[in-house]
C-alpha cells in the first residue's frame, strides 16, 4: 500500500503540471495530504529515486498578470534595463528641447498687439445715437440696443463721449458730478448694464474725462466760493480791481471762447479763472488735493470696469502763478481791444512746467488696474496745435504717458488733394517717437462731417485711407454710412444730428414725436438698414475694409512706404518682412488721373489684382501697373506678389515707417522680431 502511494506521487505531480506553479493554482491534493495528518498514521520513510531531467526547472517567460516578484526578476535583465533607460533619457531630452523651443519662440515673438491697437475705435455722441425712452434724446439704453451694429462693423472698441451729470445739456463738458450719470442719459444701473453687455460681446469701452474744469454748479465750486475748508483753493481765485461799476481783471488772459478768462463772483468777491465758458471754472491743479480728487475719479470708473479714458483739455491744467500778461500776436494792437483767443500767444496758460507730470501720474493710477492679463487700461489724450508739443504726450522710452494723443491732422486739412493728404500723414509719422503707435481720425463731434467738409464723393476714399494706414483708426458715428451735417443755419451742432438707422419716421432714432436736433433730410437713402442691402454702399465698403484690416498681417503691423503723391493721388504700400504679398493703395483726392506705377517702382509686377475698390464692381479685376486709372474720389487696394518689397529698396528708405515691427516665417507660420 505504501509502495503504491509512493509510486503514485510522481504521477500526480506530472499530471498537475510538474514543479511549475504560477502562483494562481495550488496543488489541492498535496494540501489535503499535508494537513490531514491527524487521521493517518505516520508514513514510513521511503527512498524515492527521481530522474534529474524530470525535475529540472522549466524556463520562465513574461506573461500577463505576473506577480511583483516575477516582474522584478525580468526587469533586472540587461535587455529590459537598457531599453528602459534609453526611453527615459529620450523623454528627458524631448522635454528639454520642448522647453527650449518654447522659450525661443517667446523670446523671438513680437509683442502681441493690444486691444486698443488691434481694432478701430467707434466714437459715439450718446445724445445722438439712439433714444430708448421716446424723449428725443439718445441714452445709454439706446447704445445697448445697437451694440450689434458695432459688431457688424467688425469693431471691438467703443468711445462714449461725456455723459456725466451736467447742466450743460448740449455738450456736457463741464461736469456737475463726476460720479453720476446725467438723467438725460439714464442711471448708474443703466450704465452698469451697458458695460456688462459690451464686455459680454468681447468689446471694450473708453470714456471721456475732462479734468481741467467743472461746472459752476459742482459742489466743490459752491464750497470754494464760500471759502469752506480745504475747498477754498480748489479753483483759481484772484482779487479784481473794481471801478465805476466795472471789473478790471488781473491780466489780459482771454478764454478759448473769447473775452476775458476772469469772472467776478458776487459771493466770494473775487474773480475766478476759466479757460472756456464762465460756467466752467478751472480747477487749481497746483493744489495737490485737487489732483487727488481726479485720481479718485479715475479709480472709481476703472473700478466699475471701464477699459480706458480719453483725457481732454489737458494742456490747460496749469497756469503760470506769476499772472503776467500774455504776449500779443500783433504788438501794435491796443491791449484794450484784445478779445479773441487767437490774438495772444498763450505762453502762460497752456503746457506749463509740471503739466506732463500730472498726466503721467494719471497713467500710474491707471496702471494699478492694468495688472490682470487682457485688462490693460487705455489712456488717450488730446494734443496740441504744435506737432512737437503733441508728440510729448506719448511720453518717453522710460516714462509712460498716453498710449497716443489723438491725431486730427486729416480733419484739420485746409484743402483736399493728394499732396495735402500726404503732408498730413507724413507730418505725424516723421515726428512720432520710435516704437510708438499712430492713430487717425477723419471725423469728430467738434468738426464738420466728411460729406459736408470735403464733399460726399470723397467719403469712401477717406474711409479707405483711414482703415489702411498703420495704427488705430477712429470713426465718428455715422461716417460709416456717409452722414452729412444738418443743412440749417439755425442748428447749433450740425455735426451731431441723430444717427440714421432706417427710412422710417425720425430715421429710427426714436419712436417719439420729436428729436433734440432735426434728423437730416436725406435719411431715407442714407441709413444703415438700406445700405446693408446695397452691395456698393458706403457701409458695406467700410465693413470690407475692416475685414481686410483684421485679416491681413501687412495691414495690421507691417511697413508703410510712400510711393507717389501729386495734386490728385496719394499712393502707398503696406508690406511685412518675410511675406511676399503686398498691398498698394491708390487713392484719388482730386480729379481723374492715370499713374504709371511701374515707372515709379521698377520691381513692380506688370499686373496687380484689385482686392478692394470704392466701386465694388472692379474688385477682382487685373490692372496694368503702367496705366492705373482712378476717377475723382476713387480708391483702389491693389494686391500683388514680389520678392523685392519696397521698404528694402534704397530709393524709398526715407519714405518707409513701421510700428511694432514683425517678420513672418512661412516655414513655421508665425511672426518673429529678429528680421
Short mmCIF file of N, CA and C in Angstrom, two decimals, residues 24-184:
data_model
loop_
_atom_site.label_atom_id
_atom_site.label_comp_id
_atom_site.label_asym_id
_atom_site.label_seq_id
_atom_site.Cartn_x
_atom_site.Cartn_y
_atom_site.Cartn_z
N UNK A 24 -1.06 30.91 -8.99
CA UNK A 24 -2.51 31.12 -9.00
C UNK A 24 -3.28 29.85 -8.61
N UNK A 25 -2.72 28.63 -8.93
CA UNK A 25 -3.43 27.36 -8.64
C UNK A 25 -2.54 26.50 -7.77
N UNK A 26 -3.02 26.20 -6.60
CA UNK A 26 -2.26 25.32 -5.71
C UNK A 26 -2.62 23.87 -5.98
N UNK A 27 -1.69 22.95 -5.56
CA UNK A 27 -1.95 21.51 -5.68
C UNK A 27 -2.81 21.09 -4.52
N UNK A 28 -4.13 21.06 -4.76
CA UNK A 28 -5.08 20.78 -3.69
C UNK A 28 -4.87 19.40 -3.09
N UNK A 29 -4.45 18.39 -3.92
CA UNK A 29 -4.22 17.04 -3.40
C UNK A 29 -3.11 17.04 -2.39
N UNK A 30 -2.03 17.80 -2.68
CA UNK A 30 -0.92 17.89 -1.74
C UNK A 30 -1.34 18.57 -0.47
N UNK A 31 -2.14 19.61 -0.57
CA UNK A 31 -2.60 20.33 0.61
C UNK A 31 -3.37 19.42 1.53
N UNK A 32 -4.25 18.61 0.90
CA UNK A 32 -5.08 17.72 1.71
C UNK A 32 -4.23 16.73 2.46
N UNK A 33 -3.18 16.19 1.79
CA UNK A 33 -2.36 15.16 2.40
C UNK A 33 -1.46 15.73 3.47
N UNK A 34 -1.04 17.01 3.29
CA UNK A 34 -0.16 17.61 4.28
C UNK A 34 -0.91 18.03 5.53
N UNK A 35 -2.14 18.42 5.41
CA UNK A 35 -2.90 18.94 6.55
C UNK A 35 -3.66 17.87 7.30
N UNK A 36 -3.97 16.78 6.63
CA UNK A 36 -4.80 15.77 7.30
C UNK A 36 -3.90 14.72 7.96
N UNK A 37 -2.99 15.15 8.82
CA UNK A 37 -2.04 14.24 9.47
C UNK A 37 -2.63 13.57 10.68
N UNK A 38 -3.69 14.13 11.25
CA UNK A 38 -4.27 13.56 12.47
C UNK A 38 -5.03 12.27 12.23
N UNK A 39 -5.48 12.08 11.01
CA UNK A 39 -6.31 10.91 10.72
C UNK A 39 -5.54 9.77 10.10
N UNK A 40 -4.23 10.01 9.84
CA UNK A 40 -3.45 8.95 9.21
C UNK A 40 -2.21 8.66 10.04
N UNK A 41 -1.77 7.42 9.89
CA UNK A 41 -0.55 7.05 10.58
C UNK A 41 0.64 7.61 9.84
N UNK A 42 1.72 7.80 10.61
CA UNK A 42 2.93 8.35 10.00
C UNK A 42 3.45 7.39 8.96
N UNK A 43 3.71 7.95 7.80
CA UNK A 43 4.20 7.13 6.69
C UNK A 43 5.65 6.75 6.95
N UNK A 44 5.99 5.56 6.62
CA UNK A 44 7.38 5.15 6.80
C UNK A 44 8.27 5.86 5.80
N UNK A 45 9.51 6.14 6.20
CA UNK A 45 10.47 6.82 5.34
C UNK A 45 10.84 5.89 4.21
N UNK A 46 10.68 6.41 3.03
CA UNK A 46 10.96 5.60 1.85
C UNK A 46 11.89 6.37 0.94
N UNK A 47 12.89 5.79 0.42
CA UNK A 47 13.84 6.45 -0.50
C UNK A 47 13.28 6.38 -1.91
N UNK A 48 13.04 7.53 -2.49
CA UNK A 48 12.46 7.60 -3.84
C UNK A 48 13.53 8.13 -4.78
N UNK A 49 13.78 7.48 -5.83
CA UNK A 49 14.76 7.89 -6.83
C UNK A 49 14.06 8.67 -7.93
N UNK A 50 14.49 9.91 -8.12
CA UNK A 50 13.85 10.77 -9.13
C UNK A 50 14.85 11.09 -10.21
N UNK A 51 14.42 11.05 -11.44
CA UNK A 51 15.27 11.35 -12.59
C UNK A 51 15.58 12.85 -12.62
N UNK A 52 16.87 13.32 -12.64
CA UNK A 52 17.19 14.77 -12.65
C UNK A 52 16.57 15.51 -13.83
N UNK A 53 16.49 14.85 -14.93
CA UNK A 53 15.89 15.52 -16.11
C UNK A 53 14.43 15.85 -15.88
N UNK A 54 13.79 14.95 -15.06
CA UNK A 54 12.36 15.17 -14.82
C UNK A 54 12.11 16.32 -13.87
N UNK A 55 13.09 16.62 -13.02
CA UNK A 55 12.88 17.69 -12.01
C UNK A 55 13.51 19.02 -12.40
N UNK A 56 14.15 19.13 -13.56
CA UNK A 56 14.79 20.39 -13.99
C UNK A 56 13.74 21.48 -14.17
N UNK A 57 13.99 22.67 -13.58
CA UNK A 57 13.01 23.78 -13.62
C UNK A 57 12.84 24.32 -15.03
N UNK A 58 11.63 24.42 -15.53
CA UNK A 58 11.40 24.93 -16.89
C UNK A 58 11.80 26.41 -16.98
N UNK A 59 12.09 26.90 -18.20
CA UNK A 59 12.46 28.30 -18.45
C UNK A 59 11.21 29.17 -18.37
N UNK A 60 11.25 30.22 -17.49
CA UNK A 60 10.10 31.11 -17.34
C UNK A 60 10.11 32.18 -18.43
N UNK A 61 8.93 32.60 -18.90
CA UNK A 61 8.77 33.67 -19.89
C UNK A 61 7.79 34.70 -19.35
N UNK A 62 7.94 35.99 -19.74
CA UNK A 62 6.98 37.01 -19.28
C UNK A 62 5.57 36.66 -19.72
N UNK A 63 4.63 36.94 -18.86
CA UNK A 63 3.23 36.68 -19.20
C UNK A 63 2.36 37.72 -18.50
N UNK A 64 1.15 37.91 -19.00
CA UNK A 64 0.23 38.89 -18.43
C UNK A 64 -0.15 38.50 -17.02
N UNK A 65 -0.19 39.49 -16.15
CA UNK A 65 -0.60 39.25 -14.77
C UNK A 65 0.49 38.72 -13.89
N UNK A 66 1.77 38.91 -14.27
CA UNK A 66 2.87 38.44 -13.44
C UNK A 66 2.83 39.10 -12.07
N UNK A 67 3.12 38.36 -11.01
CA UNK A 67 3.24 38.98 -9.68
C UNK A 67 4.52 39.82 -9.63
N UNK A 68 4.62 40.66 -8.59
CA UNK A 68 5.74 41.59 -8.48
C UNK A 68 7.09 40.88 -8.49
N UNK A 69 7.18 39.74 -7.76
CA UNK A 69 8.46 39.04 -7.66
C UNK A 69 8.96 38.60 -9.03
N UNK A 70 8.04 38.07 -9.84
CA UNK A 70 8.40 37.61 -11.17
C UNK A 70 8.76 38.80 -12.07
N UNK A 71 7.98 39.88 -11.94
CA UNK A 71 8.23 41.08 -12.75
C UNK A 71 9.61 41.66 -12.46
N UNK A 72 9.98 41.74 -11.18
CA UNK A 72 11.29 42.26 -10.82
C UNK A 72 12.41 41.40 -11.37
N UNK A 73 12.16 40.08 -11.45
CA UNK A 73 13.17 39.17 -11.99
C UNK A 73 13.50 39.51 -13.44
N UNK A 74 12.44 39.83 -14.21
CA UNK A 74 12.65 40.17 -15.62
C UNK A 74 13.19 41.59 -15.79
N UNK A 75 12.68 42.55 -14.99
CA UNK A 75 13.07 43.96 -15.16
C UNK A 75 14.55 44.18 -14.90
N UNK A 76 15.16 43.30 -14.14
CA UNK A 76 16.59 43.46 -13.85
C UNK A 76 17.49 42.92 -14.95
N UNK A 77 16.88 42.27 -15.92
CA UNK A 77 17.68 41.76 -17.02
C UNK A 77 18.17 42.91 -17.90
N UNK A 78 19.36 42.78 -18.47
CA UNK A 78 20.02 43.87 -19.21
C UNK A 78 19.19 44.37 -20.37
N UNK A 79 18.58 43.45 -21.11
CA UNK A 79 17.86 43.90 -22.32
C UNK A 79 16.67 44.79 -21.97
N UNK A 80 16.05 44.55 -20.81
CA UNK A 80 14.93 45.39 -20.40
C UNK A 80 15.41 46.67 -19.72
N UNK A 81 16.48 46.56 -18.93
CA UNK A 81 17.00 47.73 -18.22
C UNK A 81 17.55 48.77 -19.19
N UNK A 82 18.29 48.38 -20.19
CA UNK A 82 18.87 49.31 -21.16
C UNK A 82 17.79 50.01 -21.97
N UNK A 83 16.81 49.21 -22.39
CA UNK A 83 15.70 49.80 -23.16
C UNK A 83 14.97 50.86 -22.35
N UNK A 84 14.75 50.52 -21.07
CA UNK A 84 14.04 51.46 -20.19
C UNK A 84 14.83 52.75 -20.00
N UNK A 85 16.14 52.64 -19.82
CA UNK A 85 16.96 53.82 -19.62
C UNK A 85 17.02 54.69 -20.88
N UNK A 86 17.07 54.03 -22.04
CA UNK A 86 17.08 54.78 -23.30
C UNK A 86 15.79 55.60 -23.45
N UNK A 87 14.66 54.95 -23.17
CA UNK A 87 13.38 55.66 -23.26
C UNK A 87 13.31 56.81 -22.26
N UNK A 88 13.80 56.60 -21.05
CA UNK A 88 13.78 57.65 -20.03
C UNK A 88 14.56 58.89 -20.50
N UNK A 89 15.78 58.68 -20.98
CA UNK A 89 16.58 59.83 -21.39
C UNK A 89 16.06 60.49 -22.66
N UNK A 90 15.43 59.69 -23.52
CA UNK A 90 14.79 60.30 -24.69
C UNK A 90 13.66 61.23 -24.28
N UNK A 91 12.87 60.82 -23.29
CA UNK A 91 11.78 61.67 -22.80
C UNK A 91 12.34 62.94 -22.16
N UNK A 92 13.42 62.81 -21.37
CA UNK A 92 14.04 63.99 -20.76
C UNK A 92 14.56 64.94 -21.83
N UNK A 93 15.22 64.37 -22.84
CA UNK A 93 15.77 65.21 -23.92
C UNK A 93 14.66 65.92 -24.68
N UNK A 94 13.58 65.18 -24.95
CA UNK A 94 12.45 65.79 -25.67
C UNK A 94 11.83 66.92 -24.87
N UNK A 95 11.72 66.71 -23.55
CA UNK A 95 11.16 67.76 -22.69
C UNK A 95 12.04 69.00 -22.70
N UNK A 96 13.37 68.79 -22.65
CA UNK A 96 14.30 69.93 -22.67
C UNK A 96 14.20 70.67 -23.99
N UNK A 97 14.14 69.92 -25.10
CA UNK A 97 14.00 70.55 -26.41
C UNK A 97 12.71 71.34 -26.49
N UNK A 98 11.61 70.79 -25.97
CA UNK A 98 10.32 71.47 -26.00
C UNK A 98 10.36 72.76 -25.19
N UNK A 99 10.97 72.70 -24.00
CA UNK A 99 11.08 73.90 -23.17
C UNK A 99 11.93 74.96 -23.86
N UNK A 100 13.08 74.53 -24.42
CA UNK A 100 13.96 75.47 -25.12
C UNK A 100 13.27 76.09 -26.34
N UNK A 101 12.51 75.27 -27.07
CA UNK A 101 11.79 75.78 -28.24
C UNK A 101 10.73 76.79 -27.82
N UNK A 102 10.05 76.50 -26.70
CA UNK A 102 9.03 77.42 -26.20
C UNK A 102 9.67 78.75 -25.79
N UNK A 103 10.79 78.67 -25.08
CA UNK A 103 11.49 79.88 -24.66
C UNK A 103 11.96 80.67 -25.88
N UNK A 104 12.47 79.97 -26.89
CA UNK A 104 12.95 80.64 -28.10
C UNK A 104 11.81 81.33 -28.83
N UNK A 105 10.67 80.64 -28.94
CA UNK A 105 9.51 81.23 -29.62
C UNK A 105 9.05 82.48 -28.89
N UNK A 106 8.99 82.39 -27.55
CA UNK A 106 8.56 83.55 -26.76
C UNK A 106 9.56 84.70 -26.92
N UNK A 107 10.85 84.36 -26.88
CA UNK A 107 11.88 85.40 -26.97
C UNK A 107 11.89 86.06 -28.34
N UNK A 108 11.63 85.27 -29.37
CA UNK A 108 11.70 85.80 -30.74
C UNK A 108 10.38 86.38 -31.22
N UNK A 109 9.30 86.06 -30.51
CA UNK A 109 7.98 86.53 -30.96
C UNK A 109 7.83 88.01 -30.67
N UNK A 110 7.20 88.75 -31.57
CA UNK A 110 6.94 90.16 -31.31
C UNK A 110 5.82 90.31 -30.28
N UNK A 111 5.77 91.47 -29.66
CA UNK A 111 4.70 91.77 -28.72
C UNK A 111 3.36 91.74 -29.44
N UNK A 112 2.41 91.04 -28.83
CA UNK A 112 1.07 91.00 -29.42
C UNK A 112 0.47 92.40 -29.41
N UNK A 113 -0.28 92.72 -30.45
CA UNK A 113 -0.98 94.00 -30.45
C UNK A 113 -2.03 94.00 -29.36
N UNK A 114 -2.09 95.08 -28.60
CA UNK A 114 -3.10 95.18 -27.56
C UNK A 114 -4.45 95.52 -28.18
N UNK A 115 -5.51 95.43 -27.37
CA UNK A 115 -6.87 95.61 -27.91
C UNK A 115 -7.06 96.99 -28.51
N UNK A 116 -6.42 98.01 -27.96
CA UNK A 116 -6.59 99.37 -28.48
C UNK A 116 -5.79 99.59 -29.76
N UNK A 117 -4.92 98.64 -30.10
CA UNK A 117 -4.18 98.70 -31.36
C UNK A 117 -4.84 97.84 -32.44
N UNK A 118 -5.46 96.74 -32.02
CA UNK A 118 -5.95 95.75 -32.97
C UNK A 118 -7.26 96.14 -33.63
N UNK A 119 -8.06 96.98 -32.99
CA UNK A 119 -9.39 97.29 -33.53
C UNK A 119 -9.55 98.79 -33.77
N UNK A 120 -10.33 99.16 -34.78
CA UNK A 120 -10.73 100.56 -34.88
C UNK A 120 -11.54 100.98 -33.65
N UNK A 121 -11.58 102.27 -33.40
CA UNK A 121 -12.38 102.83 -32.30
C UNK A 121 -13.58 103.53 -32.89
N UNK A 122 -14.77 103.24 -32.33
CA UNK A 122 -16.02 103.84 -32.82
C UNK A 122 -16.49 104.85 -31.78
N UNK A 123 -16.48 106.12 -32.16
CA UNK A 123 -16.82 107.20 -31.22
C UNK A 123 -18.31 107.52 -31.29
N UNK A 124 -18.95 107.51 -30.12
CA UNK A 124 -20.40 107.74 -30.03
C UNK A 124 -20.67 109.01 -29.23
N UNK A 125 -21.46 109.89 -29.81
CA UNK A 125 -22.02 111.00 -29.06
C UNK A 125 -23.38 110.53 -28.55
N UNK A 126 -23.49 110.21 -27.25
CA UNK A 126 -24.65 109.44 -26.77
C UNK A 126 -26.00 110.10 -26.99
N UNK A 127 -26.05 111.42 -26.97
CA UNK A 127 -27.34 112.09 -27.12
C UNK A 127 -27.92 111.91 -28.52
N UNK A 128 -27.05 111.53 -29.48
CA UNK A 128 -27.49 111.45 -30.87
C UNK A 128 -27.46 110.04 -31.44
N UNK A 129 -27.20 109.03 -30.62
CA UNK A 129 -27.03 107.69 -31.18
C UNK A 129 -28.33 106.90 -31.25
N UNK A 130 -29.02 106.75 -30.13
CA UNK A 130 -30.30 106.02 -30.14
C UNK A 130 -31.08 106.37 -28.88
N UNK A 131 -32.35 106.74 -29.09
CA UNK A 131 -33.25 107.10 -27.99
C UNK A 131 -34.10 105.87 -27.63
N UNK A 132 -34.06 105.48 -26.37
CA UNK A 132 -34.82 104.29 -25.95
C UNK A 132 -36.11 104.62 -25.23
N UNK A 133 -36.27 105.87 -24.76
CA UNK A 133 -37.46 106.19 -23.95
C UNK A 133 -38.35 107.26 -24.58
N UNK A 134 -38.14 107.52 -25.87
CA UNK A 134 -39.02 108.39 -26.67
C UNK A 134 -39.04 109.84 -26.21
N UNK A 135 -37.95 110.30 -25.51
CA UNK A 135 -37.92 111.71 -25.12
C UNK A 135 -37.15 112.57 -26.13
N UNK A 136 -36.67 111.93 -27.22
CA UNK A 136 -35.97 112.68 -28.26
C UNK A 136 -34.48 112.81 -28.04
N UNK A 137 -33.98 112.27 -26.92
CA UNK A 137 -32.55 112.32 -26.61
C UNK A 137 -31.98 110.91 -26.56
N UNK A 138 -30.85 110.71 -27.22
CA UNK A 138 -30.18 109.42 -27.13
C UNK A 138 -29.74 109.14 -25.70
N UNK A 139 -29.59 107.86 -25.37
CA UNK A 139 -29.26 107.49 -23.99
C UNK A 139 -28.45 106.20 -23.96
N UNK A 140 -28.08 105.79 -22.75
CA UNK A 140 -27.23 104.60 -22.59
C UNK A 140 -27.97 103.33 -22.99
N UNK A 141 -29.25 103.23 -22.68
CA UNK A 141 -30.01 102.06 -23.10
C UNK A 141 -30.07 101.98 -24.62
N UNK A 142 -30.14 103.12 -25.28
CA UNK A 142 -30.14 103.14 -26.74
C UNK A 142 -28.85 102.59 -27.31
N UNK A 143 -27.72 102.95 -26.68
CA UNK A 143 -26.44 102.39 -27.13
C UNK A 143 -26.44 100.88 -26.99
N UNK A 144 -26.97 100.40 -25.87
CA UNK A 144 -27.02 98.95 -25.63
C UNK A 144 -27.87 98.25 -26.69
N UNK A 145 -28.95 98.88 -27.11
CA UNK A 145 -29.82 98.29 -28.13
C UNK A 145 -29.10 98.12 -29.46
N UNK A 146 -28.11 98.97 -29.71
CA UNK A 146 -27.46 98.98 -31.02
C UNK A 146 -26.03 98.42 -31.01
N UNK A 147 -25.69 97.63 -30.01
CA UNK A 147 -24.35 97.05 -29.97
C UNK A 147 -24.10 96.10 -31.13
N UNK A 148 -25.16 95.49 -31.65
CA UNK A 148 -24.97 94.58 -32.79
C UNK A 148 -24.43 95.33 -34.01
N UNK A 149 -24.74 96.60 -34.10
CA UNK A 149 -24.21 97.40 -35.22
C UNK A 149 -22.69 97.52 -35.11
N UNK A 150 -22.18 97.65 -33.89
CA UNK A 150 -20.74 97.76 -33.68
C UNK A 150 -20.06 96.46 -34.12
N UNK A 151 -20.61 95.33 -33.70
CA UNK A 151 -20.00 94.05 -34.09
C UNK A 151 -20.14 93.80 -35.58
N UNK A 152 -21.22 94.30 -36.19
CA UNK A 152 -21.39 94.16 -37.64
C UNK A 152 -20.27 94.88 -38.40
N UNK A 153 -19.80 95.96 -37.82
CA UNK A 153 -18.72 96.74 -38.44
C UNK A 153 -17.34 96.12 -38.20
N UNK A 154 -17.28 95.01 -37.46
CA UNK A 154 -16.01 94.37 -37.10
C UNK A 154 -15.15 95.28 -36.22
N UNK A 155 -15.82 96.03 -35.37
CA UNK A 155 -15.15 96.93 -34.44
C UNK A 155 -15.32 96.39 -33.02
N UNK A 156 -14.27 96.55 -32.21
CA UNK A 156 -14.31 96.00 -30.86
C UNK A 156 -14.05 97.03 -29.76
N UNK A 157 -13.98 98.29 -30.12
CA UNK A 157 -13.75 99.33 -29.12
C UNK A 157 -14.71 100.49 -29.34
N UNK A 158 -15.40 100.87 -28.27
CA UNK A 158 -16.36 101.97 -28.32
C UNK A 158 -15.84 103.11 -27.45
N UNK A 159 -15.94 104.31 -27.96
CA UNK A 159 -15.57 105.51 -27.21
C UNK A 159 -16.85 106.33 -27.03
N UNK A 160 -17.31 106.45 -25.78
CA UNK A 160 -18.53 107.21 -25.49
C UNK A 160 -18.11 108.56 -24.93
N UNK A 161 -18.55 109.62 -25.58
CA UNK A 161 -18.20 110.96 -25.11
C UNK A 161 -18.97 111.27 -23.82
N UNK A 162 -18.67 112.41 -23.24
CA UNK A 162 -19.08 112.73 -21.87
C UNK A 162 -20.58 112.52 -21.61
N UNK A 163 -20.86 111.80 -20.50
CA UNK A 163 -22.26 111.63 -20.08
C UNK A 163 -22.40 111.84 -18.57
N UNK A 164 -21.43 112.56 -17.97
CA UNK A 164 -21.53 112.88 -16.55
C UNK A 164 -22.71 113.83 -16.32
N UNK A 165 -23.16 113.86 -15.09
CA UNK A 165 -24.22 114.79 -14.72
C UNK A 165 -23.73 116.21 -14.96
N UNK A 166 -24.48 116.98 -15.72
CA UNK A 166 -24.01 118.31 -16.11
C UNK A 166 -25.19 119.20 -16.46
N UNK A 167 -25.12 120.48 -16.11
CA UNK A 167 -26.18 121.41 -16.51
C UNK A 167 -26.04 121.84 -17.96
N UNK A 168 -24.85 121.61 -18.57
CA UNK A 168 -24.64 122.00 -19.96
C UNK A 168 -25.16 120.88 -20.85
N UNK A 169 -26.46 120.84 -21.03
CA UNK A 169 -27.10 119.71 -21.68
C UNK A 169 -26.61 119.51 -23.11
N UNK A 170 -26.19 120.58 -23.76
CA UNK A 170 -25.77 120.45 -25.15
C UNK A 170 -24.48 119.68 -25.32
N UNK A 171 -23.55 119.89 -24.42
CA UNK A 171 -22.23 119.29 -24.59
C UNK A 171 -21.81 118.42 -23.41
N UNK A 172 -22.14 118.84 -22.21
CA UNK A 172 -21.76 118.06 -21.05
C UNK A 172 -20.29 118.13 -20.73
N UNK A 173 -19.60 119.20 -21.17
CA UNK A 173 -18.16 119.28 -20.98
C UNK A 173 -17.78 119.93 -19.66
N UNK A 174 -18.73 120.34 -18.86
CA UNK A 174 -18.46 120.85 -17.52
C UNK A 174 -19.27 120.05 -16.53
N UNK A 175 -18.64 119.10 -15.86
CA UNK A 175 -19.37 118.14 -15.02
C UNK A 175 -19.85 118.79 -13.73
N UNK A 176 -21.08 118.49 -13.37
CA UNK A 176 -21.62 118.88 -12.08
C UNK A 176 -21.31 117.80 -11.04
N UNK A 177 -21.19 116.57 -11.50
CA UNK A 177 -20.85 115.45 -10.60
C UNK A 177 -20.13 114.39 -11.43
N UNK A 178 -18.84 114.18 -11.15
CA UNK A 178 -18.06 113.19 -11.89
C UNK A 178 -18.42 111.76 -11.53
N UNK A 179 -19.20 111.59 -10.48
CA UNK A 179 -19.54 110.24 -10.01
C UNK A 179 -20.96 109.82 -10.38
N UNK A 180 -21.61 110.59 -11.22
CA UNK A 180 -23.01 110.28 -11.53
C UNK A 180 -23.28 110.45 -13.01
N UNK A 181 -24.37 109.82 -13.46
CA UNK A 181 -24.80 109.89 -14.86
C UNK A 181 -25.85 110.98 -14.99
N UNK A 182 -25.77 111.77 -16.05
CA UNK A 182 -26.82 112.76 -16.28
C UNK A 182 -28.14 112.03 -16.52
N UNK A 183 -29.22 112.43 -15.85
CA UNK A 183 -30.52 111.76 -16.01
C UNK A 183 -30.98 111.68 -17.46
N UNK A 184 -30.52 112.61 -18.29
CA UNK A 184 -30.88 112.55 -19.71
C UNK A 184 -30.43 111.24 -20.34
#
